């Protein structure tokens, strides 16, 4: 289980998408998305929910409180 920035990047890479594509699809600025992956900013709850829904994971998985699918605990 990783941190939120690590898990966000893992989810994106597993989906074979660029940061820009995810940002556009989640209706946020690409620079903001990059800062989330770098751990320089933290999204609000609404944005976290958008990411979780977009990648098909739970908030706990995204936040690192539970393993991502296909990861061991």
PDB file of C-alpha atoms in Angstrom:
ATOM      1  CA  UNK A   1       0.000   0.000   0.000  1.00  0.00           C
ATOM      2  CA  UNK A   2       1.408   3.319  -1.023  1.00  0.00           C
ATOM      3  CA  UNK A   3       0.679   6.936  -0.392  1.00  0.00           C
ATOM      4  CA  UNK A   4      -1.997   8.865  -2.239  1.00  0.00           C
ATOM      5  CA  UNK A   5       0.437  10.360  -4.805  1.00  0.00           C
ATOM      6  CA  UNK A   6       1.964   6.927  -5.463  1.00  0.00           C
ATOM      7  CA  UNK A   7      -1.420   5.254  -5.813  1.00  0.00           C
ATOM      8  CA  UNK A   8      -2.742   7.980  -8.100  1.00  0.00           C
ATOM      9  CA  UNK A   9       0.234   7.467 -10.404  1.00  0.00           C
ATOM     10  CA  UNK A  10      -0.156   3.670 -10.298  1.00  0.00           C
ATOM     11  CA  UNK A  11      -3.830   3.958 -11.233  1.00  0.00           C
ATOM     12  CA  UNK A  12      -3.035   6.286 -14.110  1.00  0.00           C
ATOM     13  CA  UNK A  13      -0.225   4.127 -15.455  1.00  0.00           C
ATOM     14  CA  UNK A  14      -2.355   0.977 -15.218  1.00  0.00           C
ATOM     15  CA  UNK A  15      -4.949   2.786 -17.321  1.00  0.00           C
ATOM     16  CA  UNK A  16      -2.258   3.689 -19.896  1.00  0.00           C
ATOM     17  CA  UNK A  17      -3.166   7.379 -19.794  1.00  0.00           C
ATOM     18  CA  UNK A  18      -1.132  10.542 -19.651  1.00  0.00           C
ATOM     19  CA  UNK A  19      -1.483  13.051 -16.843  1.00  0.00           C
ATOM     20  CA  UNK A  20      -3.084  15.456 -19.308  1.00  0.00           C
ATOM     21  CA  UNK A  21      -5.761  12.956 -20.384  1.00  0.00           C
ATOM     22  CA  UNK A  22      -6.716  12.171 -16.788  1.00  0.00           C
ATOM     23  CA  UNK A  23      -6.822  15.875 -15.930  1.00  0.00           C
ATOM     24  CA  UNK A  24      -9.104  16.679 -18.864  1.00  0.00           C
ATOM     25  CA  UNK A  25     -11.403  13.745 -18.125  1.00  0.00           C
ATOM     26  CA  UNK A  26     -11.584  14.702 -14.437  1.00  0.00           C
ATOM     27  CA  UNK A  27     -12.096  18.384 -15.293  1.00  0.00           C
ATOM     28  CA  UNK A  28      -9.031  19.785 -13.543  1.00  0.00           C
ATOM     29  CA  UNK A  29      -5.961  21.650 -14.784  1.00  0.00           C
ATOM     30  CA  UNK A  30      -3.105  19.401 -15.888  1.00  0.00           C
ATOM     31  CA  UNK A  31      -0.668  21.335 -13.691  1.00  0.00           C
ATOM     32  CA  UNK A  32      -2.859  20.693 -10.688  1.00  0.00           C
ATOM     33  CA  UNK A  33      -2.978  16.987 -11.491  1.00  0.00           C
ATOM     34  CA  UNK A  34       0.828  16.858 -11.790  1.00  0.00           C
ATOM     35  CA  UNK A  35       1.137  18.454  -8.346  1.00  0.00           C
ATOM     36  CA  UNK A  36      -1.186  15.787  -6.905  1.00  0.00           C
ATOM     37  CA  UNK A  37       1.061  13.024  -8.261  1.00  0.00           C
ATOM     38  CA  UNK A  38       4.172  14.780  -6.925  1.00  0.00           C
ATOM     39  CA  UNK A  39       2.592  15.194  -3.483  1.00  0.00           C
ATOM     40  CA  UNK A  40       2.823  18.985  -3.684  1.00  0.00           C
ATOM     41  CA  UNK A  41      -0.949  19.439  -3.310  1.00  0.00           C
ATOM     42  CA  UNK A  42      -3.824  17.457  -1.854  1.00  0.00           C
ATOM     43  CA  UNK A  43      -7.206  17.328  -3.571  1.00  0.00           C
ATOM     44  CA  UNK A  44     -10.465  18.093  -1.843  1.00  0.00           C
ATOM     45  CA  UNK A  45     -12.966  15.315  -1.134  1.00  0.00           C
ATOM     46  CA  UNK A  46     -14.956  15.950  -4.296  1.00  0.00           C
ATOM     47  CA  UNK A  47     -11.842  15.585  -6.452  1.00  0.00           C
ATOM     48  CA  UNK A  48     -10.774  12.459  -4.550  1.00  0.00           C
ATOM     49  CA  UNK A  49     -14.184  10.932  -5.274  1.00  0.00           C
ATOM     50  CA  UNK A  50     -13.835  11.864  -8.944  1.00  0.00           C
ATOM     51  CA  UNK A  51     -10.447  10.098  -9.122  1.00  0.00           C
ATOM     52  CA  UNK A  52     -11.732   7.011  -7.301  1.00  0.00           C
ATOM     53  CA  UNK A  53     -14.743   6.739  -9.609  1.00  0.00           C
ATOM     54  CA  UNK A  54     -12.624   7.396 -12.700  1.00  0.00           C
ATOM     55  CA  UNK A  55     -10.106   4.673 -11.859  1.00  0.00           C
ATOM     56  CA  UNK A  56     -12.642   2.245 -10.377  1.00  0.00           C
ATOM     57  CA  UNK A  57     -11.099   2.092  -6.915  1.00  0.00           C
ATOM     58  CA  UNK A  58     -12.316   2.980  -3.443  1.00  0.00           C
ATOM     59  CA  UNK A  59     -11.278   6.081  -1.537  1.00  0.00           C
ATOM     60  CA  UNK A  60      -9.438   3.846   0.945  1.00  0.00           C
ATOM     61  CA  UNK A  61      -7.493   2.229  -1.883  1.00  0.00           C
ATOM     62  CA  UNK A  62      -6.616   5.578  -3.418  1.00  0.00           C
ATOM     63  CA  UNK A  63      -5.546   6.986  -0.042  1.00  0.00           C
ATOM     64  CA  UNK A  64      -3.363   3.970   0.752  1.00  0.00           C
ATOM     65  CA  UNK A  65      -5.559   2.646   3.558  1.00  0.00           C
ATOM     66  CA  UNK A  66      -6.324  -0.526   1.599  1.00  0.00           C
ATOM     67  CA  UNK A  67      -4.395  -2.267  -1.166  1.00  0.00           C
ATOM     68  CA  UNK A  68      -5.143  -1.376  -4.749  1.00  0.00           C
ATOM     69  CA  UNK A  69      -6.665  -4.172  -6.845  1.00  0.00           C
ATOM     70  CA  UNK A  70      -3.996  -6.757  -7.724  1.00  0.00           C
ATOM     71  CA  UNK A  71      -1.768  -5.637  -4.830  1.00  0.00           C
ATOM     72  CA  UNK A  72      -1.031  -7.660  -1.727  1.00  0.00           C
ATOM     73  CA  UNK A  73      -1.941  -6.256   1.671  1.00  0.00           C
TER      74      UNK A  73
END
